[in-house]
Coordinates of N, CA and C in Angstrom, one line a residue:
X83 N 0.7 -1.0 0.1 CA 0.0 0.1 -0.2 C 0.9 1.4 0.1
X84 N 0.8 2.2 -0.8 CA 1.4 3.2 -0.9 C 1.2 4.2 0.5
X85 N 2.5 4.8 0.6 CA 2.6 5.4 1.9 C 1.6 6.8 1.9
X86 N 1.6 6.9 0.6 CA 0.9 8.6 0.2 C -0.7 8.4 0.3
X87 N -1.2 6.9 0.2 CA -2.6 6.9 0.1 C -3.0 5.9 1.2
X88 N -3.0 6.5 2.6 CA -3.4 5.3 3.5 C -5.0 5.7 3.8
X89 N -5.6 4.5 4.6 CA -7.1 4.5 4.6 C -7.4 5.9 5.4
X90 N -6.8 6.3 6.5 CA -6.8 7.7 6.9 C -7.0 8.8 6.0
X91 N -6.1 8.9 5.2 CA -5.9 10.0 4.1 C -7.3 9.8 3.1
X92 N -7.7 8.7 2.6 CA -9.0 8.5 2.0 C -10.2 8.9 2.8
X93 N -9.9 8.6 3.8 CA -11.6 9.0 4.8 C -11.2 10.5 4.9
X94 N -10.0 11.2 5.1 CA -10.0 12.6 5.2 C -10.5 13.4 4.0
X95 N -10.0 12.8 2.8 CA -10.2 13.3 1.5 C -11.7 13.2 1.2
X96 N -12.4 12.0 1.6 CA -13.7 11.6 0.9 C -14.4 12.4 2.0
X97 N -14.5 12.7 3.1 CA -15.1 13.7 4.3 C -15.0 15.1 3.6
X98 N -14.0 15.8 3.2 CA -13.7 17.1 2.6 C -14.5 17.3 1.5
X99 N -14.3 16.2 0.6 CA -15.1 16.2 -0.5 C -16.8 16.3 -0.6
X100 N -17.1 15.5 0.4 CA -18.5 15.1 0.7 C -19.1 16.7 1.4
X101 N -18.2 17.3 2.3 CA -18.8 18.5 3.1 C -18.8 19.6 2.0
X102 N -17.7 19.8 0.9 CA -17.7 20.8 0.3 C -17.4 20.7 -1.2
X103 N -18.0 20.1 -2.0 CA -17.8 19.6 -3.3 C -17.4 20.5 -4.4
X104 N -17.6 21.8 -4.4 CA -17.1 23.0 -5.1 C -15.8 23.4 -4.5
X105 N -15.6 23.4 -3.3 CA -13.9 24.1 -3.0 C -13.4 22.6 -2.9
X106 N -13.6 21.6 -2.8 CA -12.6 20.5 -2.7 C -12.7 19.5 -3.9
X107 N -12.9 20.1 -5.1 CA -12.9 19.5 -6.2 C -11.6 18.8 -6.6
X108 N -10.3 19.4 -5.9 CA -9.0 18.7 -6.2 C -9.0 17.4 -5.5
X109 N -9.8 17.0 -4.5 CA -9.8 15.7 -4.0 C -10.2 14.9 -4.9
X110 N -11.0 15.2 -5.8 CA -11.3 13.8 -7.0 C -9.9 13.2 -7.2
X111 N -9.3 13.8 -8.0 CA -7.8 13.6 -8.3 C -7.1 12.9 -7.3
X112 N -7.1 12.9 -6.3 CA -6.6 12.7 -5.0 C -7.1 11.3 -4.6
X113 N -8.4 10.9 -4.9 CA -9.0 9.9 -4.3 C -9.4 8.7 -5.5
X114 N -9.0 9.2 -6.8 CA -9.2 8.3 -7.9 C -7.9 6.7 -7.6
X115 N -6.8 7.3 -7.3 CA -6.1 6.1 -7.1 C -6.6 5.2 -6.1
X116 N -7.4 5.6 -5.2 CA -8.0 4.4 -4.1 C -9.0 3.7 -4.8
X117 N -9.4 3.8 -6.0 CA -10.1 2.9 -6.9 C -9.3 1.7 -7.5
X118 N -8.1 1.7 -7.2 CA -7.3 0.4 -7.7 C -7.3 -0.7 -6.7
X119 N -7.6 -1.9 -7.1 CA -7.8 -3.0 -6.5 C -6.4 -3.2 -5.3
X120 N -6.6 -3.2 -4.1 CA -5.4 -3.5 -3.2 C -4.8 -2.3 -2.7
X121 N -5.1 -1.3 -3.1 CA -4.5 -0.2 -2.8 C -4.8 0.4 -1.3
X122 N -6.2 0.3 -1.0 CA -6.4 0.7 0.2 C -7.2 -0.5 0.7
X123 N -7.8 -0.5 2.2 CA -8.7 -1.4 2.6 C -10.0 -1.2 2.2
X124 N -10.9 -2.4 2.2 CA -12.2 -2.3 1.5 C -13.2 -1.1 2.2
X125 N -13.2 -0.6 3.4 CA -14.1 0.3 3.9 C -13.3 1.5 3.3
X126 N -12.1 1.9 3.5 CA -11.8 3.0 2.8 C -12.2 3.2 1.2
X127 N -12.0 1.9 0.4 CA -12.2 2.0 -1.0 C -13.6 2.3 -1.3
X128 N -14.7 2.0 -0.4 CA -15.9 1.9 -0.6 C -16.4 3.5 -0.2
X129 N -15.5 4.0 0.9 CA -15.9 5.4 1.2 C -15.5 6.5 0.1
X130 N -14.4 5.9 -0.6 CA -14.0 6.8 -1.6 C -15.1 6.8 -3.1
X131 N -15.3 5.5 -3.3 CA -16.7 5.3 -4.1 C -17.7 6.4 -4.1
X132 N -18.1 6.3 -2.6 CA -19.4 6.8 -2.2 C -19.1 8.2 -2.4
X133 N -17.7 8.9 -2.3 CA -17.6 10.3 -2.0 C -17.4 10.8 -3.6
X134 N -16.8 9.9 -4.4 CA -16.6 10.4 -5.8 C -18.0 10.2 -6.6
X135 N -19.1 9.3 -6.3 CA -20.2 9.0 -6.7 C -20.9 10.5 -6.4
X136 N -21.1 10.8 -5.2 CA -21.5 12.0 -4.9 C -21.4 13.2 -5.4
X137 N -19.9 13.3 -5.5 CA -19.3 14.4 -6.4 C -19.8 14.5 -7.8
X138 N -19.6 13.6 -8.5 CA -20.0 13.6 -9.9 C -21.7 13.8 -10.3
X139 N -22.3 13.2 -9.4 CA -23.7 13.6 -9.3 C -23.9 14.8 -9.1
X140 N -23.5 15.7 -8.3 CA -23.5 17.2 -7.9 C -23.2 17.7 -9.1
X141 N -21.9 17.4 -10.0 CA -21.5 17.8 -11.2 C -22.4 17.7 -12.5
X142 N -23.2 16.5 -12.5 CA -24.2 16.5 -13.6 C -25.2 17.7 -13.3
X143 N -25.7 17.9 -11.9 CA -26.8 18.9 -11.7 C -26.1 20.3 -11.9
X144 N -25.1 20.7 -11.4 CA -24.4 22.1 -11.1 C -23.4 22.5 -12.1
X145 N -22.7 21.5 -12.7 CA -21.8 22.0 -13.8 C -21.9 21.6 -15.3
X146 N -23.4 20.9 -15.2 CA -23.6 20.6 -16.7 C -22.6 19.1 -17.3
X147 N -22.1 18.2 -16.2 CA -21.2 17.6 -16.6 C -22.0 16.5 -17.6
X148 N -21.5 16.5 -18.9 CA -22.0 15.4 -19.5 C -20.9 15.3 -20.9
X149 N -21.1 14.4 -21.9 CA -20.1 14.1 -22.9 C -20.0 15.0 -23.6
X150 N -21.3 16.1 -23.7 CA -21.1 17.1 -24.8 C -20.2 18.1 -24.5
X151 N -19.8 18.9 -25.6 CA -18.8 20.0 -25.5 C -19.4 21.2 -24.5
X152 N -18.7 21.9 -23.8 CA -19.0 22.7 -23.3 C -19.6 24.1 -24.1
X153 N -20.3 24.9 -23.7 CA -20.5 26.0 -24.4 C -19.6 27.4 -24.2
X154 N -18.7 27.1 -23.1 CA -17.5 27.9 -22.7 C -16.2 28.1 -24.1
X155 N -15.8 29.0 -24.3 CA -15.0 29.4 -25.2 C -13.5 28.6 -24.9
X156 N -12.9 27.9 -25.6 CA -11.6 27.2 -25.5 C -10.8 28.3 -24.7
X157 N -9.9 27.6 -23.4 CA -9.2 28.5 -22.9 C -9.8 29.3 -21.6
X158 N -11.1 29.5 -21.7 CA -11.7 30.4 -20.9 C -11.8 29.2 -19.4
X159 N -11.8 29.9 -18.4 CA -11.8 29.0 -17.2 C -12.9 28.0 -17.4
X160 N -14.1 28.3 -17.5 CA -15.1 27.3 -17.4 C -15.0 26.2 -18.3
X161 N -14.4 26.3 -19.7 CA -13.9 25.4 -20.5 C -12.9 24.6 -20.1
X162 N -12.0 25.2 -19.3 CA -10.7 24.3 -18.7 C -11.4 23.6 -17.7
X163 N -12.1 24.2 -16.8 CA -12.9 23.3 -15.5 C -13.4 22.0 -16.4
X164 N -14.3 22.5 -17.2 CA -15.1 21.1 -17.9 C -14.4 20.0 -18.5
X165 N -13.1 20.4 -19.1 CA -12.5 19.6 -19.7 C -11.9 18.6 -18.5
X166 N -11.3 19.4 -17.8 CA -10.8 18.7 -16.3 C -11.7 17.6 -15.8
X167 N -13.0 18.2 -15.8 CA -14.4 17.5 -15.2 C -14.3 16.5 -15.9
X168 N -14.5 16.5 -17.0 CA -14.7 15.2 -18.2 C -13.6 14.2 -17.8
X169 N -12.3 14.6 -18.0 CA -11.4 13.5 -17.9 C -11.4 13.0 -16.4
X170 N -11.8 13.4 -15.5 CA -11.7 13.1 -14.0 C -12.8 11.8 -13.8
X171 N -14.0 12.5 -14.8 CA -15.3 11.4 -14.7 C -14.7 10.2 -15.3
X172 N -14.4 10.3 -16.7 CA -13.6 9.3 -17.6 C -12.7 8.4 -16.8
X173 N -12.0 9.0 -15.9 CA -11.2 8.1 -15.5 C -11.7 7.4 -14.1
X174 N -12.8 7.9 -13.5 CA -13.3 7.2 -12.3 C -14.4 6.5 -13.0
X175 N -15.0 6.4 -14.2 CA -15.9 5.3 -14.7 C -15.0 4.2 -15.0
X176 N -13.7 4.5 -15.7 CA -12.8 3.4 -16.0 C -12.3 2.7 -14.9
X177 N -11.8 3.1 -13.8 CA -11.4 2.7 -12.6 C -12.7 1.9 -12.1
X178 N -13.9 2.4 -11.9 CA -15.0 1.6 -11.4 C -15.2 0.4 -12.3
X179 N -15.2 0.3 -13.4 CA -15.4 -0.9 -14.2 C -14.1 -1.8 -14.1
X180 N -13.1 -1.4 -14.0 CA -11.8 -2.2 -13.6 C -11.9 -2.7 -12.3
X181 N -12.5 -1.9 -11.4 CA -12.4 -2.6 -10.1 C -13.5 -3.5 -10.0
X182 N -14.5 -3.5 -10.7 CA -15.6 -4.6 -10.8 C -15.2 -6.0 -11.2
X183 N -14.3 -5.5 -12.2 CA -13.5 -7.1 -13.0 C -12.5 -7.7 -12.3
X184 N -12.1 -7.1 -11.0 CA -10.9 -7.3 -10.5 C -11.1 -8.5 -9.5
X185 N -10.5 -9.8 -9.6 CA -10.5 -10.7 -8.7 C -10.0 -10.5 -7.3
X186 N -9.2 -9.4 -7.1 CA -8.7 -8.9 -6.0 C -9.9 -7.9 -5.4
X187 N -10.8 -7.6 -5.9 CA -11.8 -6.7 -5.2 C -12.9 -7.3 -4.3
X188 N -13.0 -7.1 -3.0 CA -14.0 -7.7 -2.3 C -15.5 -7.3 -2.8
X189 N -16.5 -8.5 -2.8 CA -17.5 -8.5 -3.5 C -18.3 -7.2 -3.1
X190 N -18.2 -6.7 -1.7 CA -19.0 -5.3 -1.2 C -18.6 -4.2 -2.2
X191 N -17.1 -4.1 -2.5 CA -16.5 -3.1 -3.3 C -17.2 -3.0 -4.7
X192 N -17.0 -4.2 -5.2 CA -17.7 -4.5 -6.6 C -19.1 -3.8 -6.7
X193 N -19.9 -4.1 -5.7 CA -21.3 -3.8 -5.4 C -21.7 -2.2 -5.4
X194 N -20.5 -1.8 -4.4 CA -20.6 -0.2 -4.4 C -20.2 0.5 -5.6
X195 N -19.2 -0.4 -6.2 CA -18.8 0.2 -7.8 C -20.0 0.3 -8.7
X196 N -20.6 -1.0 -8.6 CA -22.0 -1.0 -9.5 C -23.0 0.1 -9.0
X197 N -23.3 0.0 -7.8 CA -24.1 1.3 -7.3 C -23.8 2.6 -8.0
X198 N -22.7 2.9 -8.1 CA -22.1 4.1 -8.6 C -22.1 4.4 -10.1
X199 N -21.9 3.4 -10.8 CA -22.0 3.4 -12.1 C -23.5 3.2 -12.7
X200 N -24.3 2.7 -12.0 CA -25.8 2.8 -12.1 C -26.2 4.3 -11.9
X201 N -25.6 4.8 -10.8 CA -26.2 6.2 -10.6 C -25.6 7.2 -11.8
X202 N -24.4 6.7 -12.2 CA -23.9 7.6 -13.3 C -24.7 7.6 -14.4
X203 N -25.2 6.2 -14.9 CA -26.1 5.8 -16.0 C -27.2 6.7 -15.9
X204 N -28.0 6.7 -14.8 CA -29.1 7.5 -14.5 C -28.8 9.0 -14.5
X205 N -28.0 9.7 -13.9 CA -27.9 10.9 -13.8 C -27.1 11.3 -15.1
X206 N -26.3 10.9 -15.7 CA -25.6 11.8 -16.9 C -26.6 12.6 -17.8
X207 N -27.7 11.7 -18.2 CA -28.7 12.5 -19.1 C -30.1 12.2 -18.7
X208 N -30.5 13.4 -17.7 CA -32.0 12.7 -17.2 C -32.8 12.6 -18.4
X209 N -33.6 11.4 -18.1 CA -34.6 10.7 -18.7 C -34.0 10.0 -20.0
X210 N -33.0 9.7 -20.1 CA -32.2 8.8 -21.1 C -30.8 7.9 -20.3
X211 N -31.5 6.7 -20.7 CA -30.6 5.6 -20.2 C -29.2 5.9 -20.9
X212 N -28.0 5.8 -20.4 CA -26.6 5.5 -21.0 C -26.5 4.2 -21.1
X213 N -26.9 3.9 -22.1 CA -26.8 2.5 -22.7 C -25.3 1.9 -22.9
X214 N -24.5 2.7 -23.6 CA -23.2 2.3 -23.8 C -22.4 2.1 -22.5
X215 N -22.6 2.9 -21.6 CA -21.8 2.7 -20.3 C -22.1 1.7 -19.5
X216 N -23.3 1.5 -19.5 CA -24.0 0.2 -18.7 C -23.7 -1.2 -19.6
X217 N -23.9 -1.2 -20.8 CA -23.2 -2.3 -21.7 C -21.9 -2.4 -21.5
X218 N -21.4 -1.8 -21.7 CA -19.9 -2.1 -21.6 C -19.4 -2.4 -20.3
X219 N -19.8 -1.9 -19.1 CA -19.7 -2.4 -17.8 C -20.3 -3.9 -17.8
X220 N -21.3 -3.9 -18.0 CA -21.9 -5.2 -17.8 C -21.2 -6.5 -18.7
X221 N -20.8 -6.3 -20.0 CA -20.2 -7.2 -20.6 C -18.9 -7.5 -20.2
X222 N -18.0 -6.7 -19.8 CA -16.9 -6.4 -19.1 C -16.8 -7.4 -17.8
X223 N -18.1 -7.3 -17.2 CA -17.9 -7.8 -15.9 C -18.4 -9.5 -16.2
X224 N -19.5 -9.7 -17.1 CA -19.7 -10.8 -17.4 C -18.5 -11.8 -17.9
X225 N -17.5 -11.3 -18.3 CA -16.5 -12.1 -19.2 C -15.3 -12.1 -17.9
X226 N -15.5 -11.4 -16.9 CA -14.6 -11.6 -15.8 C -14.7 -12.8 -14.8
X227 N -13.4 -13.3 -14.3 CA -13.5 -14.1 -13.4 C -14.0 -13.6 -12.1
X228 N -13.9 -12.5 -11.9 CA -14.6 -12.1 -10.6 C -15.8 -12.0 -10.8
X229 N -16.7 -12.3 -11.6 CA -18.1 -12.2 -11.5 C -18.7 -13.2 -10.7
X230 N -19.5 -12.4 -9.5 CA -19.8 -13.2 -8.5 C -21.6 -13.1 -8.4
X231 N -22.1 -14.2 -7.3 CA -23.3 -14.0 -6.9 C -23.6 -12.8 -6.4
X232 N -22.8 -12.3 -5.4 CA -23.3 -11.4 -4.9 C -23.6 -10.2 -5.4
X233 N -22.6 -9.8 -6.5 CA -22.8 -8.9 -7.9 C -24.0 -9.2 -8.3
X234 N -24.3 -10.4 -8.9 CA -25.4 -10.7 -9.7 C -26.8 -10.4 -9.0
X235 N -26.7 -10.8 -7.4 CA -27.8 -10.5 -6.6 C -28.0 -9.1 -6.5
X236 N -26.8 -8.2 -6.6 CA -27.1 -6.7 -6.5 C -27.8 -6.3 -7.5
X237 N -27.1 -6.6 -8.8 CA -27.8 -6.3 -10.1 C -29.3 -6.8 -10.3
X238 N -29.5 -8.2 -9.9 CA -31.1 -8.3 -10.2 C -31.9 -7.6 -8.9
X239 N -31.5 -7.6 -7.8 CA -32.1 -7.3 -7.0 C -32.7 -5.8 -7.1
X240 N -31.7 -4.8 -7.5 CA -31.6 -3.3 -7.4 C -32.0 -2.7 -8.7
X241 N -31.6 -3.4 -9.8 CA -31.8 -3.0 -11.2 C -32.3 -3.6 -12.0
X242 N -32.6 -5.1 -12.1 CA -33.2 -5.6 -13.3 C -34.6 -5.6 -13.3
X243 N -35.3 -4.9 -11.9 CA -36.8 -5.0 -12.2 C -37.3 -3.5 -13.0
X244 N -36.2 -2.9 -13.6 CA -36.5 -2.1 -14.4 C -36.5 -2.3 -16.1
X245 N -37.3 -1.9 -16.9 CA -37.6 -2.5 -18.3 C -36.5 -2.1 -19.1
X246 N -35.8 -1.0 -18.9 CA -34.5 -0.6 -19.5 C -33.6 -1.1 -19.2
X247 N -33.3 -1.5 -17.9 CA -32.0 -2.2 -17.5 C -32.1 -3.7 -18.1
X248 N -33.3 -4.3 -17.8 CA -33.4 -5.8 -18.4 C -32.9 -5.9 -20.0
X249 N -33.6 -4.6 -20.7 CA -33.3 -4.7 -22.1 C -31.9 -4.4 -22.2
X250 N -31.2 -3.6 -21.9 CA -29.8 -3.5 -21.9 C -29.1 -4.4 -21.6
X251 N -29.3 -5.2 -20.6 CA -28.6 -6.1 -19.8 C -28.6 -7.5 -20.9
X252 N -30.1 -7.6 -21.4 CA -30.0 -8.7 -22.4 C -29.0 -8.4 -23.8
X253 N -29.0 -7.3 -24.1 CA -28.3 -6.7 -25.0 C -26.8 -6.9 -24.9
X254 N -26.5 -6.7 -23.5 CA -25.2 -7.0 -23.3 C -24.7 -8.5 -23.1
X255 N -25.7 -9.1 -22.7 CA -25.5 -10.6 -23.0 C -25.4 -11.4 -24.2
X256 N -26.3 -10.6 -25.0 CA -26.4 -11.4 -26.4 C -24.8 -11.0 -27.3
X257 N -24.3 -9.8 -27.0 CA -22.9 -9.4 -27.3 C -21.8 -10.8 -27.3

């Protein structure tokens, strides 16, 4: 475990980020390494996932975070921040998907990552299912040796009751 990212550091960064999402945005980049399997203990990893999830859900609402281009001109502070935000979001979703596929990740961490990704799928574009993110995540998970009954139970109990999730799940399985 790297000395620069202890469980206490993850906890402090997560708490700061949750308490002031706008002023502590730099904590996002500091928390992303905690999403690598085995870097921090399970509880700290789950805390980092929850803090990042809350941050990006807030960013969808307040900063217009989406894959769409910003209306700000290149070089303006808003455009620079939007570009940074999109990079951090892409890194977060990529790391969450990797974490879900890792045999080193605890089942509870995989479920926490699933919940975060599903919130991103729902929150990225209100009223629009982000099927590519979901199907890519699910297809990768289905092919992974880390696919567990705990993960399947969480997916089915929380999400497969929704018709759009069932539809895109079947499409991912069909691939």
